[in-house]
Amino acid sequence: MNEQLHYLKSALQKHSELKYVLTSREWQTDFLRFYQSQTNYNISKDSSSLDAILYKGKKSCSFTIDHPDKGKIDEALQTALDMIDIMPEDPDFVDVEDDLTLAAPRKIVNNIEALGLDEKTRILGELAKRAAKYDFELYGTFICNYQSWQLLNSNGLDKTSTQSPIYLEVKAVHKDSQVTVLETFGGDDFKYFDEAAFGKSLLTKVALAQNPVVDVAPGEYEVILAPRCVAEFAQYLSYGMRAGSVDSHNSFFEGKLNEQLFPASFSLTDDPTDPQMIRMDYGDQGHIYRPLKLIEDGYFRAFMCGQYYHHKLGLPKNGNTGECLKVNAGNAKLEDMIKSVKKGLYISSLHYMNFINARETSLTGLTRDGTFLIEDGKISKVVNNLRFTERISRIFENVIEFEDSAHTIPFSDNYGEFSVNSSRAPHARIKDFNISSSTRTI
Amino acid sequence: MKQKINKIINDLAAPDVSFADVRITITDYESIFFMNANLRDYSSSKGSVAIGIRVLIDGCFGFAGSKDLSEASIKRLIAKARANAIHGAKFQKEKLTFPALPAITGEYEHKPEIDPFAMPKAEKLEFLHKLATSIKPTGKIVYSYIATEFERQEKYYANSEGSYNHMIVTNTLPMMMVVASDGKQTQSRTWPGHMSAGRAGFELFYQQKFEENAELIIKEATDLLTADVITEEKADIIIGAGHLALQLHESVGHATEADRIFGQEISYAGKTFVKPSMLGTFKYGSDILNIYSDSTDPKGMGYSPMDDEGVPGRRVDIIKNGILMDQQTSRHIAHKLGLEPSSNMKASFADDFPLVRMTNLCIAPGKGSLADLIASTESGYFLDFTKTWSIDDNRNNFQFTTEIGYKIRDGRIVGIVKEPTYFGITPEFWNACDAICGEEEWAYHSTFHCGKGEPGQVMRLSHGVAPARFKDINVSVKM
């Protein structure tokens, strides 16, 4: 693969008038999908590709070659060279990335090889047996990816990066009531997977799911948000911290740098270095990816900005992409947080969120995979899935307290080449969370 | 390629293989993105090859896919697909089976009026640049874009029952958007909305009248900055065809994908409130509601002589006179439900695993024009151009916001409202449908971006719809 990359680079060096960014990618996945405590399907996929972006002054043209060879490269390059002069200009383009900082080398285990299908099905089989005692069946995915890329550009940047994320998502679903609870593991090091603790946590949730199912009326509730929900709301909030959002006038944070917008207990960092997360070496266009404080003690501190918008908007360049978000833990014990709720909700997971107005951070979405009623400081009943319509900024303004430890939450990106990333977040207790309707279903 | 794919089928034959199929796709793709009248991105890929091999062994499917079509790669993929099936079967309680089907052959080539890959590139870029310049930020308009994607895909399919299919299609997705701001808020308008794709070439830009509507969306986005919001709790709403296509997609299309009944999509896309016992009895909608899945109509992007497991294209009544009659199925699920397979198993590219997918899911037309429908509405809103969509895990509770609402009083449009939002429960909503416009308003509205499955796939599919009216719908969402 690198041979093809360097072949293209050599060809481009004959064209001194061009700037370029070249990326070669190798990607593999082993993907076990299960339902009703059995295999749905097993998938193995691999791909290799070569991406090129060519610039001639302020004109650009890009192409992708899957499974490249020299013949395909010659043809694609000639087509691009023939086209670039007729391209309209982008006057805002100045230069390709010039950050040549290299990340410290890391040893990457290929988890596709390290974690075979037999081991995956053994783990699932054990969990399925334990869940079956409560009439629950398991649904979900157990995925290992192995992906690497090399990026070269005309400013002398030459970087490689490898990742091998693991994603285990187990949903336990009651055979009759369909009440569902969720447990996940994500990371790039399987040594952090504690099989006993994972099973215990899942079974604890299964026990809570034995409670009767009720509905609740729309209105404002005090809620305990599970780490997955806190992480997902933080992800949506971070969209407005991207320089591109400022440029398209969709950013809640435009003009608010260094203003206190949230309680002092809320801090949010984009941190690609945490070993308990899926780590990343480089961010946008190959810029070194380093921890960046986005919200510090409630103050908005930074936009995530790459080369293009750095020149266009004058924002400091950092190359951060928001794929490794961490919400700081607080001081409260989860048990005490629940005890302090007289009547409220515990929300495990969110579903199908979409902005109504991104600049205002208003959105709607639903609860999923375990919504519980809290009465007099105890989880008492299962609640049908609920719809909320809220402003994310208001949700974080309404934080009462955060749990004293944060948890790694994996997320899968299903709209591009399948990728897995992670966030870390604690539970959060929030006041006045707006439930706008009930789904009447579990 | 036909010989190659048939050879792979022969190589897959083994005593333990009860079914096998192979797909190969060759895809050309081009996307062009103008931001604020500047060309921000032009990208393309040509002749991207993918192959997928699926085998059923011991009642379990194993699959392997790649973009490498070499002999060595094919040998590796066969071994991997077999191993995946054999290992998967160890964690299985119920062996997957389905009845055999007779061998069939399909051959189809769609030829666009203006081939976007063959037309002069300068002509294409000049048209788009001119269009982008016509919506360039000025005054209250602070951001604009023109986005277009062109795709040509050639697909080969063969299975161990002797079926073979070869087809070539071209699809286009054009879109433009403007954002207006008064410094405090932003409002946006798109044209022609989010279901703008079609089985067509560059002619789609002319058919959808982009140039003619540039000024309209600038004016409407600007006017929305000072528009009111809906204040009523409930109202009668007429939903325009572009947005109704998405309403249909989310609350009927995905709800009647039968793999969801068995939880095969719980881990990502979700479940459905539909139960097998509802078939033939459940009142999904009002008596005038007829919804069908039709993969036999070549005008829609869901057309195919056969699906991706060898089922011939079919038109199936999903809802007949308001009653739920059938489901979108795979061969396995259809067998479990006692139904005929509906020809809805599709994969986006050959290296994707086929899933139950919508093809051309349509609402049969009723009577009359949109103008007639508005004229017959005493008080209500005409909503169109999707802004926000969301639906629950069971496809029961939805909430949509459109970019604009047109206020109707005494049969006439008298103003606009911003970000009109409505919500409801799926069967209650479709039972509130009291009018559907006729043939003259009926058209396909299509998307490139229906996400489902893991690893994720985005499917190209179409919805044939005409505007329709719904009575007494919740239009007040407190926040």
PDB file of N, CA and C in Angstrom, chain B residues 23 80 106 111 141 197 206 238 246 263 266 277 304 309 317 338 344 367 382 420 423 462-463 475:
ATOM      1  N   ARG B  23     -22.062 -11.172  -4.781  1.00  0.00           N
ATOM      2  CA  ARG B  23     -22.336  -9.921  -5.479  1.00  0.00           C
ATOM      3  C   ARG B  23     -21.029  -9.217  -5.805  1.00  0.00           C
ATOM      4  N   LYS B  80     -12.997 -17.283   4.594  1.00  0.00           N
ATOM      5  CA  LYS B  80     -13.430 -16.454   5.722  1.00  0.00           C
ATOM      6  C   LYS B  80     -14.945 -16.532   5.909  1.00  0.00           C
ATOM      7  N   GLY B 106     -32.030 -11.686 -14.522  1.00  0.00           N
ATOM      8  CA  GLY B 106     -32.405 -10.282 -14.691  1.00  0.00           C
ATOM      9  C   GLY B 106     -31.313  -9.523 -15.422  1.00  0.00           C
ATOM     10  N   LYS B 111     -30.530   4.379 -18.482  1.00  0.00           N
ATOM     11  CA  LYS B 111     -29.732   5.402 -19.173  1.00  0.00           C
ATOM     12  C   LYS B 111     -30.291   6.776 -18.836  1.00  0.00           C
ATOM     13  N   ILE B 141     -28.738  36.867   4.212  1.00  0.00           N
ATOM     14  CA  ILE B 141     -28.223  35.511   3.937  1.00  0.00           C
ATOM     15  C   ILE B 141     -26.741  35.477   4.323  1.00  0.00           C
ATOM     16  N   ALA B 197     -33.199  13.257  -4.155  1.00  0.00           N
ATOM     17  CA  ALA B 197     -32.459  12.399  -5.088  1.00  0.00           C
ATOM     18  C   ALA B 197     -33.408  11.753  -6.101  1.00  0.00           C
ATOM     19  N   TYR B 206     -32.686  20.334 -13.778  1.00  0.00           N
ATOM     20  CA  TYR B 206     -33.676  21.066 -14.577  1.00  0.00           C
ATOM     21  C   TYR B 206     -35.087  20.655 -14.178  1.00  0.00           C
ATOM     22  N   ILE B 238     -51.585  19.966   6.298  1.00  0.00           N
ATOM     23  CA  ILE B 238     -51.337  19.350   4.980  1.00  0.00           C
ATOM     24  C   ILE B 238     -49.826  19.193   4.889  1.00  0.00           C
ATOM     25  N   LEU B 246     -40.666  11.488   3.965  1.00  0.00           N
ATOM     26  CA  LEU B 246     -39.895  11.122   5.154  1.00  0.00           C
ATOM     27  C   LEU B 246     -40.813  10.608   6.267  1.00  0.00           C
ATOM     28  N   GLY B 263     -36.116  -8.563  16.349  1.00  0.00           N
ATOM     29  CA  GLY B 263     -35.034  -7.937  17.115  1.00  0.00           C
ATOM     30  C   GLY B 263     -33.692  -7.929  16.416  1.00  0.00           C
ATOM     31  N   ILE B 266     -32.191  -4.478  16.850  1.00  0.00           N
ATOM     32  CA  ILE B 266     -32.280  -3.795  18.151  1.00  0.00           C
ATOM     33  C   ILE B 266     -30.995  -3.059  18.479  1.00  0.00           C
ATOM     34  N   SER B 277     -49.107 -10.794  14.792  1.00  0.00           N
ATOM     35  CA  SER B 277     -50.557 -10.981  14.951  1.00  0.00           C
ATOM     36  C   SER B 277     -51.370  -9.841  14.358  1.00  0.00           C
ATOM     37  N   SER B 304     -35.434  -3.149  -8.978  1.00  0.00           N
ATOM     38  CA  SER B 304     -34.448  -4.183  -9.268  1.00  0.00           C
ATOM     39  C   SER B 304     -35.183  -5.424  -9.791  1.00  0.00           C
ATOM     40  N   GLU B 309     -31.045 -11.459  -2.616  1.00  0.00           N
ATOM     41  CA  GLU B 309     -30.990 -12.890  -2.334  1.00  0.00           C
ATOM     42  C   GLU B 309     -31.840 -13.671  -3.327  1.00  0.00           C
ATOM     43  N   ASP B 317     -48.751  -5.141  -1.318  1.00  0.00           N
ATOM     44  CA  ASP B 317     -49.571  -4.221  -0.519  1.00  0.00           C
ATOM     45  C   ASP B 317     -49.168  -4.344   0.948  1.00  0.00           C
ATOM     46  N   GLY B 338     -44.701 -16.958   7.523  1.00  0.00           N
ATOM     47  CA  GLY B 338     -45.658 -17.595   6.613  1.00  0.00           C
ATOM     48  C   GLY B 338     -46.064 -16.701   5.456  1.00  0.00           C
ATOM     49  N   ASN B 344     -37.187  -7.465  -0.699  1.00  0.00           N
ATOM     50  CA  ASN B 344     -36.660  -6.273  -0.044  1.00  0.00           C
ATOM     51  C   ASN B 344     -35.273  -6.459   0.562  1.00  0.00           C
ATOM     52  N   LYS B 367     -57.267  11.740  -4.766  1.00  0.00           N
ATOM     53  CA  LYS B 367     -57.898  12.584  -5.796  1.00  0.00           C
ATOM     54  C   LYS B 367     -57.611  14.055  -5.543  1.00  0.00           C
ATOM     55  N   PHE B 382     -49.911  24.271   5.966  1.00  0.00           N
ATOM     56  CA  PHE B 382     -49.264  23.435   4.945  1.00  0.00           C
ATOM     57  C   PHE B 382     -47.777  23.392   5.301  1.00  0.00           C
ATOM     58  N   PRO B 420     -42.283  24.998  12.318  1.00  0.00           N
ATOM     59  CA  PRO B 420     -43.478  24.295  12.795  1.00  0.00           C
ATOM     60  C   PRO B 420     -43.110  22.865  13.182  1.00  0.00           C
ATOM     61  N   PHE B 423     -46.028  16.372  16.460  1.00  0.00           N
ATOM     62  CA  PHE B 423     -45.650  15.043  16.947  1.00  0.00           C
ATOM     63  C   PHE B 423     -46.891  14.181  17.059  1.00  0.00           C
ATOM     64  N   SER B 462     -36.635   5.080  -2.787  1.00  0.00           N
ATOM     65  CA  SER B 462     -37.602   6.094  -3.223  1.00  0.00           C
ATOM     66  C   SER B 462     -38.945   5.924  -2.527  1.00  0.00           C
ATOM     67  N   HIS B 463     -39.677   7.049  -2.467  1.00  0.00           N
ATOM     68  CA  HIS B 463     -41.042   7.024  -1.964  1.00  0.00           C
ATOM     69  C   HIS B 463     -41.929   7.778  -2.952  1.00  0.00           C
ATOM     70  N   VAL B 475     -49.488  20.157  17.516  1.00  0.00           N
ATOM     71  CA  VAL B 475     -48.489  21.057  16.913  1.00  0.00           C
ATOM     72  C   VAL B 475     -47.852  21.976  17.961  1.00  0.00           C
TER      73      VAL B 475
END
